[in-house]
Amino acid sequence: MSITYKQLEEVAYELNRRAAIAVPLDAKQAFQQAAQRETQPDAKRALLAVLDNADVAVAQQSSMCGDTGLPRFYVKAGNNVELEGGFVSLERALRAATVQATKEVPLRSNRVHPLTRRNPGTNVGVMAPSVDYRFEPDGDWIDLTAVHKGGLFGSDYRMLFPGDGIPGLKRFFVDTLVAFGHRGLSCPPVIIGVGIGGAKDQCVTLGKEASCLRLVGDRHPDPLVAKLELELLELGNRTMIGIMGFKSDTPVLDVHCEIAYTHTGGLPIGISQLCHAVRRATARIYNDGRVEYREDPQWFTEYYRREGVSFEPGEPQPSTKGGEGMKGLAQIAQRSPTNGSPKTQSAIPNPKSAIPAGSAQKPATRPSKEWHLKVPLSEKDVRQLRAGDVVYLTGCIFTARDGVFKYMIDEGHEPPIDIRNQFNVTTQSSPAGAEVAPGKYMVNSLQATAGFRYAQWMDRLFERYGVRAVLNKGGMSQEMYQTVFKKHGVVCLSTMPYGIGAIYGKAVKGVRDVYWKDMLGMSEGMWLLDVEELGPLLVDGDSEGNSYVAQHADEVNAPLLEIYKELPELILKRFGEVSDPTEELIK
Ligand code: SF4
């Protein structure tokens, strides 16, 4: 018997649906434990909201985050699997299932041409969805795993050297957390995959697979690698840069490392962060037609990690030769390249003086308040808000991202709506929504995106169109607040926390229209959304120029300054690199 095309397509569709909606059990339990032990009030509230969002997504069968990432598949084929039409037929089924899921779940149509930005609206295109294959001896089955991962923030690659060793690896690990943790662009708590060795592409691939395809709590079979995983987990949590960039006891849920033998002169490292929207679903299909939906993709097997030329089941995993070699590396890296004495100096010349004067404001004197406001907002509505307040919005708001800003502001196309008088709140979002009939739209999940990218358009947006509030993820820089936002009396609201698209999606009561979708595509078009009690939204920047993030900078920076005292500088610097962890990276 062979597995039919129809079955492959049906299972692949179901996997896309499950991945978008339901947090896998291992991750959900880890979130629950993190929420229970969290001692920081902001982080605790955010973690409870993440758990609440997971339940809402399942209850209303909507995507857990409004950004449904890039759908992709991991395929593990047993050596004896029989596929009707072979692997080419499988790929056709995976593509067809992705188109159907994009329309019906719906998934956000995220895939665009990288240069023209044309959006086919299906999440299918050149090289998309990507499909990765691995094989297993024997096995009359095929495992399909759907993963939806964004990938804009949190991942990085760096070529280190044997002289950097494990201390250098730790430095790069922390650098990556800090770079994307400022303002929480990576949406912690994260599961981190670290690919160590191989070549540049291989370590990046291994890091991604390790973050997406291993279960929380799983340890590498090589004791040395397992030990490194635990050390990195502890180090990551000592940074305390958690959800929304605020202090948290658990910014990292787990760390998974994978190794590959590498060039004798190098130590390439690929780091991949999987955000708290853990979107993964696996099924095993047997030749006789049985289907098992599984929690564990079991991606990393003895066979995949095999070390020698041939493979017999039970062959030792890379726990001896690789392990010993890395121990040696660690010792080498403890010595200074010049005089052989232990290298413990910080990369930061003088932490205190590195903090720009006045960058950390004093928290607002009055306690934060909760507001329920109607759109359009009046000037009084906006001026009474202070950084740290929480807002719920009811009324009609419009979406705008790169496409709308370029078209409307740079190219001068007048908006089809009266922004100043009727719709003076914009969200930097693209909903997970679909056109269900000509001119009729539905939204089931909504999340704002990182706002710092749109700074160049804000002054003109406020001046020309009278916008009074901008809603995004992570806010903008304090400098933007003190110049542009203050000048126009505008507030910046941030979703709280990020990635709870099911909760925000529930507040969307209707879609009035999607403008400019033919020019800009569904994702980048201007959506006009009726919302009811959309929130909670944090006032990140107020009309006086105060920044909530800047008010909390000192407490967030303190643990970092301690950690960096233990970490070496890396041998090969990057051009223009910033190595001050207190530096605000968002300009
Ligand atoms: S908004 Fe946050 S939670 Fe949602 S996909 Fe992006 S990084 Fe993940």
Coordinates of C-alpha atoms and ligand atoms in Angstrom, one line a residue:
M1 CA 0.0 0.0 0.0
S2 CA 1.1 3.6 -0.5
I3 CA 0.1 6.8 1.1
T4 CA -2.3 8.7 -1.2
Y5 CA -1.9 12.3 -2.4
K6 CA -5.3 13.1 -0.9
Q7 CA -4.3 12.0 2.5
L8 CA -1.0 13.9 2.4
E9 CA -2.9 17.1 1.5
E10 CA -5.5 16.6 4.2
V11 CA -3.0 15.9 6.9
A12 CA -0.8 18.8 5.8
Y13 CA -3.8 21.2 6.0
E14 CA -4.7 19.9 9.4
L15 CA -1.1 20.4 10.6
N16 CA -1.1 24.0 9.4
R17 CA -4.4 24.6 11.3
R18 CA -3.1 23.0 14.5
A19 CA 0.2 24.8 14.3
A20 CA -1.4 28.2 14.0
I21 CA -3.9 27.7 16.8
A22 CA -2.7 25.4 19.6
V23 CA 0.5 25.8 21.7
P24 CA 2.1 22.3 22.0
L25 CA 1.8 20.7 25.4
D26 CA 5.5 20.9 26.4
A27 CA 5.6 24.6 25.8
K28 CA 2.3 25.3 27.5
Q29 CA 3.4 23.5 30.6
A30 CA 6.7 25.5 30.6
F31 CA 4.7 28.8 30.3
Q32 CA 2.6 27.7 33.2
Q33 CA 5.6 26.9 35.4
A34 CA 7.3 30.2 34.3
A35 CA 4.2 32.2 35.2
Q36 CA 4.0 30.4 38.7
R37 CA 7.5 31.2 39.6
E38 CA 7.7 34.8 38.1
T39 CA 8.3 37.4 40.8
Q40 CA 8.3 40.5 38.6
P41 CA 4.8 42.0 38.4
D42 CA 4.8 43.2 34.8
A43 CA 6.3 39.9 33.6
K44 CA 3.9 37.9 35.6
R45 CA 0.9 39.8 34.2
A46 CA 2.3 39.3 30.6
L47 CA 2.9 35.6 31.1
L48 CA -0.6 35.1 32.4
A49 CA -1.9 37.0 29.3
V50 CA 0.1 34.6 27.1
L51 CA -1.6 31.6 28.8
D52 CA -5.0 33.2 28.5
N53 CA -4.3 33.9 24.8
A54 CA -3.5 30.3 24.3
D55 CA -6.9 29.3 25.7
V56 CA -8.7 31.9 23.8
A57 CA -7.1 30.8 20.5
V58 CA -8.3 27.2 21.0
A59 CA -11.7 28.2 22.2
Q60 CA -12.4 30.4 19.2
Q61 CA -10.2 28.4 16.8
S62 CA -8.2 31.4 15.8
S63 CA -4.5 31.9 15.3
M64 CA -2.6 32.5 18.5
C65 CA -0.7 35.4 17.0
G66 CA -1.8 37.8 14.2
D67 CA 1.5 37.3 12.5
T68 CA 1.3 33.7 11.5
G69 CA 5.0 33.5 10.4
L70 CA 6.2 31.7 7.4
P71 CA 4.6 28.3 7.1
R72 CA 7.2 25.6 6.4
F73 CA 7.5 21.8 6.6
Y74 CA 9.9 19.3 8.0
V75 CA 9.6 15.9 6.5
K76 CA 11.2 12.7 7.9
A77 CA 10.8 9.7 5.7
G78 CA 11.2 6.1 6.7
N79 CA 13.3 4.2 4.2
N80 CA 10.4 2.0 3.4
V81 CA 7.7 4.6 2.9
E82 CA 5.6 4.4 -0.2
L83 CA 4.1 7.6 -1.6
E84 CA 1.6 7.7 -4.3
G85 CA 3.3 9.8 -7.0
G86 CA 6.5 9.9 -5.0
F87 CA 8.1 12.9 -3.4
V88 CA 7.2 15.3 -6.2
S89 CA 3.6 14.5 -5.4
L90 CA 4.2 15.1 -1.7
E91 CA 5.6 18.6 -2.5
R92 CA 2.5 19.4 -4.5
A93 CA 0.3 18.3 -1.6
L94 CA 2.2 20.5 0.8
R95 CA 1.8 23.5 -1.4
A96 CA -1.9 22.9 -2.0
A97 CA -2.4 22.5 1.7
T98 CA -0.6 25.8 2.4
V99 CA -2.9 27.7 0.0
Q100 CA -6.0 26.2 1.5
A101 CA -4.8 26.9 5.1
T102 CA -4.0 30.5 4.2
K103 CA -7.5 31.0 2.9
E104 CA -9.5 29.0 5.5
V105 CA -7.7 29.0 8.9
P106 CA -6.9 31.8 7.8
L107 CA -3.1 32.4 8.0
R108 CA -1.7 35.8 7.2
S109 CA -0.5 35.9 3.7
N110 CA 3.1 36.8 4.7
R111 CA 5.1 35.5 1.7
V112 CA 6.0 38.2 -0.8
H113 CA 8.5 38.6 -3.7
P114 CA 11.6 39.9 -1.9
L115 CA 12.3 42.7 -4.4
T116 CA 8.9 43.7 -5.9
R117 CA 7.1 42.9 -2.7
R118 CA 4.3 41.3 -4.8
N119 CA 2.0 39.2 -2.6
P120 CA 0.3 36.2 -4.2
G121 CA -1.9 36.0 -1.1
T122 CA -1.3 32.2 -0.7
N123 CA 2.0 31.9 1.2
V124 CA 3.2 29.9 -1.8
G125 CA 5.8 31.3 -4.2
V126 CA 9.4 30.9 -5.4
M127 CA 11.0 28.4 -2.9
A128 CA 8.0 28.7 -0.6
P129 CA 6.9 27.0 1.5
S130 CA 10.3 25.6 2.3
V131 CA 10.5 21.8 2.9
D132 CA 13.4 20.1 4.7
Y133 CA 14.0 16.4 4.5
R134 CA 15.6 13.9 6.7
F135 CA 15.5 10.1 6.5
E136 CA 15.4 7.1 8.9
P137 CA 16.4 3.5 8.4
D138 CA 13.5 1.1 8.0
G139 CA 10.2 2.8 8.8
D140 CA 7.1 2.4 6.6
W141 CA 5.9 5.9 7.5
I142 CA 6.5 9.5 6.8
D143 CA 6.5 12.3 9.5
L144 CA 5.2 15.7 8.5
T145 CA 5.8 18.6 10.8
A146 CA 4.4 22.1 10.1
V147 CA 6.2 25.0 11.7
H148 CA 5.2 28.6 11.4
K149 CA 8.1 30.8 12.4
G150 CA 8.5 34.5 11.8
G151 CA 12.2 35.1 11.7
L152 CA 12.6 38.9 11.7
F153 CA 14.0 39.1 15.2
G154 CA 16.0 37.0 17.6
S155 CA 18.2 35.0 15.2
D156 CA 21.8 35.6 14.3
Y157 CA 24.9 34.0 12.8
R158 CA 28.6 34.6 13.7
M159 CA 31.9 33.0 12.8
L160 CA 33.9 32.5 16.0
F161 CA 37.3 30.9 16.2
P162 CA 38.8 28.1 18.3
G163 CA 40.4 30.9 20.4
D164 CA 36.9 32.3 21.2
G165 CA 35.8 28.8 22.4
I166 CA 32.9 28.3 24.8
P167 CA 33.4 31.7 26.6
G168 CA 33.1 33.4 23.2
L169 CA 30.0 31.3 22.3
K170 CA 28.5 32.5 25.6
R171 CA 29.3 36.1 24.7
F172 CA 27.6 35.8 21.3
F173 CA 24.6 34.1 23.0
V174 CA 24.2 37.0 25.4
D175 CA 24.8 39.6 22.7
T176 CA 22.0 38.1 20.7
L177 CA 19.6 38.1 23.6
V178 CA 20.4 41.7 24.5
A179 CA 20.2 42.9 20.9
F180 CA 16.7 41.6 20.4
G181 CA 15.7 41.8 24.0
H182 CA 15.8 45.6 24.2
R183 CA 12.1 46.3 23.8
G184 CA 11.4 42.6 23.6
L185 CA 11.5 42.4 19.8
S186 CA 11.9 38.6 20.0
C187 CA 8.8 38.1 22.2
P188 CA 10.2 36.1 25.2
P189 CA 10.0 33.7 26.9
V190 CA 11.9 32.1 24.0
I191 CA 13.2 28.7 23.2
I192 CA 16.7 29.0 21.9
G193 CA 18.4 26.7 19.4
V194 CA 22.2 27.0 19.1
G195 CA 23.8 25.4 16.1
I196 CA 27.5 24.9 16.8
G197 CA 30.0 24.0 14.0
G198 CA 29.4 22.6 10.5
A199 CA 29.6 25.4 7.9
K200 CA 27.7 28.7 8.0
D201 CA 24.5 27.4 6.5
Q202 CA 24.6 24.2 8.5
C203 CA 24.9 25.8 11.9
V204 CA 22.1 28.2 11.1
T205 CA 19.9 25.3 10.0
L206 CA 20.8 23.3 13.1
G207 CA 20.0 26.2 15.4
K208 CA 16.6 26.7 13.8
E209 CA 15.8 23.0 13.9
A210 CA 16.9 22.8 17.6
S211 CA 14.6 25.7 18.5
C212 CA 11.6 24.5 16.6
L213 CA 11.7 20.7 16.7
R214 CA 13.0 19.7 20.2
L215 CA 10.7 19.6 23.3
V216 CA 11.2 21.9 26.3
G217 CA 13.2 20.0 28.8
D218 CA 14.8 17.6 26.3
R219 CA 18.6 17.3 26.7
H220 CA 21.3 16.5 24.1
P221 CA 22.6 12.9 24.5
D222 CA 26.2 14.2 24.6
P223 CA 26.8 15.1 28.3
L224 CA 29.1 17.9 27.4
V225 CA 26.5 19.4 25.0
A226 CA 23.8 18.8 27.6
K227 CA 25.9 20.6 30.2
L228 CA 26.4 23.6 27.8
E229 CA 22.6 23.7 27.2
L230 CA 22.0 24.1 31.0
E231 CA 24.8 26.7 31.4
L232 CA 23.3 28.7 28.5
L233 CA 19.8 28.4 30.0
E234 CA 21.0 29.8 33.3
L235 CA 23.0 32.5 31.6
G236 CA 20.1 33.5 29.4
N237 CA 17.8 33.8 32.4
R238 CA 20.4 35.8 34.3
T239 CA 20.0 38.6 31.7
M240 CA 16.4 39.0 32.9
I241 CA 15.4 40.8 29.7
G242 CA 12.0 39.3 29.4
I243 CA 8.7 39.9 27.8
M244 CA 8.3 43.4 26.3
G245 CA 11.9 44.1 27.2
F246 CA 11.0 44.4 30.9
K247 CA 12.6 42.5 33.8
S248 CA 11.6 38.9 34.1
D249 CA 12.9 35.8 35.9
T250 CA 12.3 33.6 32.8
P251 CA 13.3 35.2 29.5
V252 CA 14.4 31.8 28.3
L253 CA 12.3 28.7 28.5
D254 CA 15.0 26.3 27.3
V255 CA 18.2 26.1 25.2
H256 CA 18.9 23.3 22.8
C257 CA 22.3 22.9 21.2
E258 CA 23.2 20.8 18.2
I259 CA 26.8 20.2 17.0
A260 CA 28.3 19.3 13.7
Y261 CA 31.9 18.6 13.0
T262 CA 33.4 21.8 11.5
H263 CA 36.5 23.4 9.9
T264 CA 39.6 23.1 12.0
G265 CA 40.1 26.9 11.9
G266 CA 36.6 28.0 12.8
L267 CA 33.7 27.8 15.2
P268 CA 30.6 29.0 13.4
I269 CA 27.5 29.6 15.5
G270 CA 23.9 30.0 14.5
I271 CA 21.4 31.1 17.1
S272 CA 17.6 30.9 16.6
Q273 CA 15.0 32.2 19.0
L274 CA 11.5 30.7 18.9
C275 CA 9.1 33.3 20.3
H276 CA 6.3 32.4 22.7
A277 CA 4.0 31.7 19.8
V278 CA 5.3 28.2 19.6
R279 CA 3.7 26.9 16.3
R280 CA 4.5 23.3 15.6
A281 CA 2.4 20.3 14.8
T282 CA 3.5 16.8 13.7
A283 CA 1.8 13.7 12.3
R284 CA 3.1 10.3 11.3
I285 CA 1.3 8.7 8.3
Y286 CA 1.9 4.9 7.7
N287 CA 1.8 3.1 4.4
D288 CA -1.4 1.4 5.5
G289 CA -3.2 4.8 5.9
R290 CA -3.0 5.1 9.7
V291 CA -2.4 8.7 11.0
E292 CA -1.0 9.6 14.4
Y293 CA -0.8 13.2 15.5
R294 CA 2.2 13.5 17.8
E295 CA 3.5 16.0 20.3
D296 CA 7.2 15.2 19.6
P297 CA 8.6 15.5 16.1
Q298 CA 11.5 13.3 17.1
W299 CA 13.6 15.1 14.6
F300 CA 17.0 14.6 16.1
T301 CA 17.5 10.8 16.1
E302 CA 20.6 8.6 16.5
Y303 CA 20.6 8.2 12.7
Y304 CA 20.5 12.0 12.0
R305 CA 23.2 12.7 14.6
R306 CA 25.3 9.7 13.5
E307 CA 29.1 10.1 13.7
G308 CA 30.8 7.3 11.6
V309 CA 30.7 6.2 8.0
S310 CA 28.1 3.4 8.5
F311 CA 25.2 3.3 10.9
E312 CA 23.8 0.5 13.1
P313 CA 20.9 1.2 15.5
G314 CA 22.3 1.8 19.0
E315 CA 25.6 3.2 17.6
P316 CA 27.0 5.7 20.2
Q317 CA 26.0 9.3 19.6
P318 CA 28.7 11.9 19.4
S319 CA 29.3 11.9 23.1
T320 CA 33.0 11.0 23.3
K321 CA 35.2 12.4 20.6
G322 CA 33.3 15.6 20.0
G323 CA 32.9 16.1 23.8
E324 CA 36.5 15.7 24.6
G325 CA 37.5 18.1 21.8
M326 CA 35.2 20.8 23.1
K327 CA 36.5 20.5 26.6
G328 CA 39.9 21.3 25.2
L329 CA 38.5 24.2 23.4
A330 CA 37.0 25.6 26.5
Q331 CA 40.4 25.5 28.2
I332 CA 42.2 27.2 25.4
A333 CA 39.6 29.9 25.3
Q334 CA 40.2 30.8 29.0
R335 CA 43.7 32.0 28.1
S336 CA 44.4 35.5 26.8
P337 CA 45.8 35.4 23.3
T338 CA 48.8 37.6 24.4
N339 CA 50.0 36.5 27.9
G340 CA 48.2 33.3 28.8
S341 CA 46.6 34.8 31.9
P342 CA 42.9 34.3 32.5
K343 CA 40.8 36.7 30.5
T344 CA 38.0 38.1 32.6
Q345 CA 37.8 41.8 31.6
S346 CA 34.6 43.3 30.5
A347 CA 34.1 44.4 27.0
I348 CA 32.5 47.5 28.4
P349 CA 35.0 50.1 29.4
N350 CA 33.0 51.9 32.1
P351 CA 29.5 50.7 32.3
K352 CA 28.2 53.7 34.3
S353 CA 29.7 56.3 32.0
A354 CA 28.4 54.3 29.0
I355 CA 24.8 55.2 29.9
P356 CA 23.9 58.4 28.2
A357 CA 23.2 61.1 30.7
G358 CA 19.5 61.4 31.3
S359 CA 18.6 58.3 29.4
A360 CA 17.0 56.7 32.4
Q361 CA 14.0 58.8 33.5
K362 CA 12.4 58.6 36.9
P363 CA 9.2 56.7 36.8
A364 CA 6.1 58.9 36.6
T365 CA 5.0 60.1 40.0
R366 CA 1.4 59.2 39.8
P367 CA 0.3 55.5 39.8
S368 CA -0.6 54.1 36.4
K369 CA -4.3 54.4 35.4
E370 CA -6.6 52.4 33.2
W371 CA -8.6 54.2 30.5
H372 CA -11.4 53.2 28.2
L373 CA -11.4 55.6 25.3
K374 CA -13.5 56.1 22.1
V375 CA -12.0 56.6 18.7
P376 CA -11.7 59.3 17.3
L377 CA -9.6 60.5 20.2
S378 CA -9.8 64.1 21.4
E379 CA -6.8 66.1 22.3
K380 CA -7.8 65.9 26.0
D381 CA -8.0 62.1 25.7
V382 CA -4.4 61.9 24.6
R383 CA -2.9 64.6 26.8
Q384 CA -4.2 62.9 30.0
L385 CA -2.3 59.7 29.3
R386 CA 1.0 59.0 31.0
A387 CA 3.7 56.5 30.1
G388 CA 2.8 53.3 32.0
D389 CA -1.0 53.8 31.8
V390 CA -3.2 51.1 30.2
V391 CA -5.7 51.8 27.5
Y392 CA -8.7 50.0 25.9
L393 CA -10.0 51.4 22.6
T394 CA -13.4 51.3 21.0
G395 CA -14.2 52.7 17.6
C396 CA -12.7 52.4 14.1
I397 CA -8.9 52.3 13.5
F398 CA -6.8 51.8 10.4
T399 CA -3.7 49.7 9.7
A400 CA -0.6 51.1 8.1
R401 CA 2.8 49.5 7.5
D402 CA 5.6 50.1 5.0
G403 CA 3.2 49.7 2.0
V404 CA 0.7 52.4 3.2
F405 CA 3.4 54.8 4.4
K406 CA 5.3 54.7 1.2
Y407 CA 2.2 55.0 -1.0
M408 CA 0.4 57.6 1.1
I409 CA 3.3 59.7 2.5
D410 CA 6.2 59.3 0.1
E411 CA 4.2 59.1 -3.1
G412 CA 1.4 61.5 -2.0
H413 CA -1.7 59.4 -2.6
E414 CA -4.5 60.9 -0.5
P415 CA -6.0 58.4 1.9
P416 CA -9.5 57.2 1.1
I417 CA -10.7 57.9 4.7
D418 CA -10.9 61.1 6.9
I419 CA -8.1 60.2 9.3
R420 CA -8.0 63.5 11.2
N421 CA -11.7 63.7 12.1
Q422 CA -12.9 60.1 12.2
F423 CA -10.1 57.5 12.3
N424 CA -7.2 59.1 14.1
V425 CA -5.7 55.9 15.6
T426 CA -3.5 53.7 13.5
T427 CA -2.1 50.3 14.2
Q428 CA 1.1 49.1 12.6
S429 CA -0.5 45.7 11.9
S430 CA -1.5 43.3 9.3
P431 CA -4.2 41.1 10.6
A432 CA -4.5 37.3 10.0
G433 CA -7.6 37.8 7.9
A434 CA -9.1 36.8 4.6
E435 CA -11.6 38.0 1.9
V436 CA -14.4 35.5 2.4
A437 CA -16.6 36.9 -0.4
P438 CA -16.0 39.8 -2.8
G439 CA -15.6 42.9 -0.5
K440 CA -16.3 40.9 2.7
Y441 CA -13.5 40.3 5.1
M442 CA -12.9 38.5 8.3
V443 CA -10.2 38.8 10.9
N444 CA -9.5 36.2 13.6
S445 CA -6.2 37.4 15.0
L446 CA -4.5 40.7 15.3
Q447 CA -1.0 41.7 16.5
A448 CA 0.9 44.9 15.9
T449 CA 4.4 44.7 14.5
A450 CA 7.7 46.3 15.7
G451 CA 7.2 50.0 15.3
F452 CA 10.8 51.3 15.2
R453 CA 10.9 50.6 11.5
Y454 CA 8.3 53.3 10.7
A455 CA 10.0 56.2 12.5
Q456 CA 10.9 58.0 9.3
W457 CA 7.2 58.6 8.4
M458 CA 5.8 59.6 11.8
D459 CA 6.4 63.4 11.6
R460 CA 4.6 63.6 8.3
L461 CA 1.9 61.3 9.3
F462 CA 1.0 63.4 12.3
E463 CA 1.5 66.7 10.6
R464 CA -0.6 65.9 7.5
Y465 CA -3.3 63.7 8.8
G466 CA -3.7 64.5 12.5
V467 CA -3.1 61.0 13.9
R468 CA -3.4 61.1 17.7
A469 CA -2.3 57.5 18.7
V470 CA 0.0 54.9 17.1
L471 CA -0.3 51.3 18.1
N472 CA 2.6 49.0 17.6
K473 CA 4.8 46.4 19.3
G474 CA 7.8 47.7 21.3
G475 CA 7.1 51.4 20.9
M476 CA 9.7 53.8 19.6
S477 CA 12.8 55.4 20.9
Q478 CA 12.8 58.0 23.6
E479 CA 14.3 60.5 21.2
M480 CA 11.3 60.0 18.9
Y481 CA 9.0 60.6 21.8
Q482 CA 10.8 63.8 22.9
T483 CA 10.9 65.3 19.4
V484 CA 8.2 64.1 17.1
F485 CA 5.5 62.7 19.4
K486 CA 5.7 65.6 21.9
K487 CA 5.7 68.2 19.1
H488 CA 2.4 66.8 17.8
G489 CA 0.9 65.7 21.1
V490 CA 0.7 62.0 20.0
V491 CA 0.9 58.8 22.1
C492 CA 2.5 55.5 21.3
L493 CA 0.7 52.5 22.5
S494 CA 2.1 49.0 22.7
T495 CA 0.3 45.7 22.7
M496 CA 0.7 44.2 26.1
P497 CA 2.3 41.8 25.9
Y498 CA 3.2 41.1 22.2
G499 CA 1.9 38.1 20.3
I500 CA -1.5 37.7 22.0
G501 CA -3.2 37.9 18.6
A502 CA -6.2 35.8 19.6
I503 CA -7.2 38.2 22.4
Y504 CA -6.8 41.3 20.2
G505 CA -8.5 39.5 17.4
K506 CA -11.5 38.9 19.6
A507 CA -11.9 42.7 20.0
V508 CA -12.2 43.1 16.2
K509 CA -15.9 43.3 15.5
G510 CA -15.8 43.9 11.8
V511 CA -13.8 45.0 8.8
R512 CA -15.3 48.0 7.0
D513 CA -12.9 47.7 4.0
V514 CA -9.4 47.0 2.9
Y515 CA -8.1 49.8 0.8
W516 CA -5.2 49.7 -1.8
K517 CA -5.1 45.9 -1.6
D518 CA -4.7 45.5 -5.3
M519 CA -1.6 47.8 -5.3
L520 CA -0.1 46.7 -2.0
G521 CA -1.4 43.2 -1.4
M522 CA -3.8 42.1 1.4
S523 CA -1.1 42.2 4.1
E524 CA 0.1 45.7 3.4
G525 CA -3.2 47.2 2.4
M526 CA -5.1 49.7 4.7
W527 CA -7.6 47.7 6.8
L528 CA -10.4 49.7 8.4
L529 CA -11.3 47.8 11.6
D530 CA -14.2 48.2 14.0
V531 CA -12.8 47.4 17.5
E532 CA -14.5 47.1 20.9
E533 CA -12.4 47.3 24.0
L534 CA -9.2 46.6 22.1
G535 CA -6.6 46.1 24.8
P536 CA -4.8 46.0 27.1
L537 CA -2.5 48.6 25.4
L538 CA 0.4 50.1 27.3
V539 CA 1.2 53.8 26.9
D540 CA 4.9 53.3 26.0
G541 CA 5.4 57.0 24.9
D542 CA 3.2 59.8 26.1
S543 CA 2.5 63.3 24.6
E544 CA 5.0 64.8 27.0
G545 CA 7.8 62.8 25.5
N546 CA 8.1 60.3 28.4
S547 CA 9.2 56.8 27.6
Y548 CA 8.1 53.8 29.8
V549 CA 11.1 51.8 28.5
A550 CA 13.5 54.6 29.4
Q551 CA 12.0 54.9 32.9
H552 CA 12.9 51.3 33.5
A553 CA 16.3 51.3 31.8
D554 CA 18.4 51.1 34.9
E555 CA 16.7 48.1 36.4
V556 CA 16.9 46.2 33.1
N557 CA 20.5 47.1 32.5
A558 CA 21.8 46.2 36.0
P559 CA 21.9 42.3 35.5
L560 CA 23.5 42.8 32.1
L561 CA 26.4 44.8 33.4
E562 CA 27.2 42.1 35.8
I563 CA 27.1 39.3 33.2
Y564 CA 29.3 41.2 30.7
K565 CA 32.0 41.5 33.3
E566 CA 32.5 37.7 33.0
L567 CA 32.4 37.5 29.2
P568 CA 35.4 38.1 26.8
E569 CA 35.4 40.2 23.7
L570 CA 35.2 38.3 20.5
I571 CA 38.3 37.9 18.3
L572 CA 36.7 39.2 15.0
K573 CA 34.7 42.4 15.4
R574 CA 31.9 43.4 13.2
F575 CA 32.2 46.7 11.4
G576 CA 30.3 49.4 13.3
E577 CA 29.5 47.0 16.1
V578 CA 27.9 48.3 19.3
S579 CA 29.2 46.4 22.4
D580 CA 27.5 48.4 25.1
P581 CA 24.5 46.5 26.5
T582 CA 23.0 49.7 27.9
E583 CA 22.9 51.2 24.4
E584 CA 19.3 51.7 23.1
L585 CA 19.5 49.9 19.7
I586 CA 16.3 51.4 18.4
K587 CA 16.9 54.8 16.9
Ligands
SF4_1 S1 4.6 39.1 17.2 FE1 5.9 38.1 18.7 S2 4.7 36.2 19.3 FE2 3.9 36.9 17.3 S3 5.1 35.8 15.7 FE3 6.1 37.8 16.1 S4 7.7 37.4 17.5 FE4 6.1 35.7 17.7

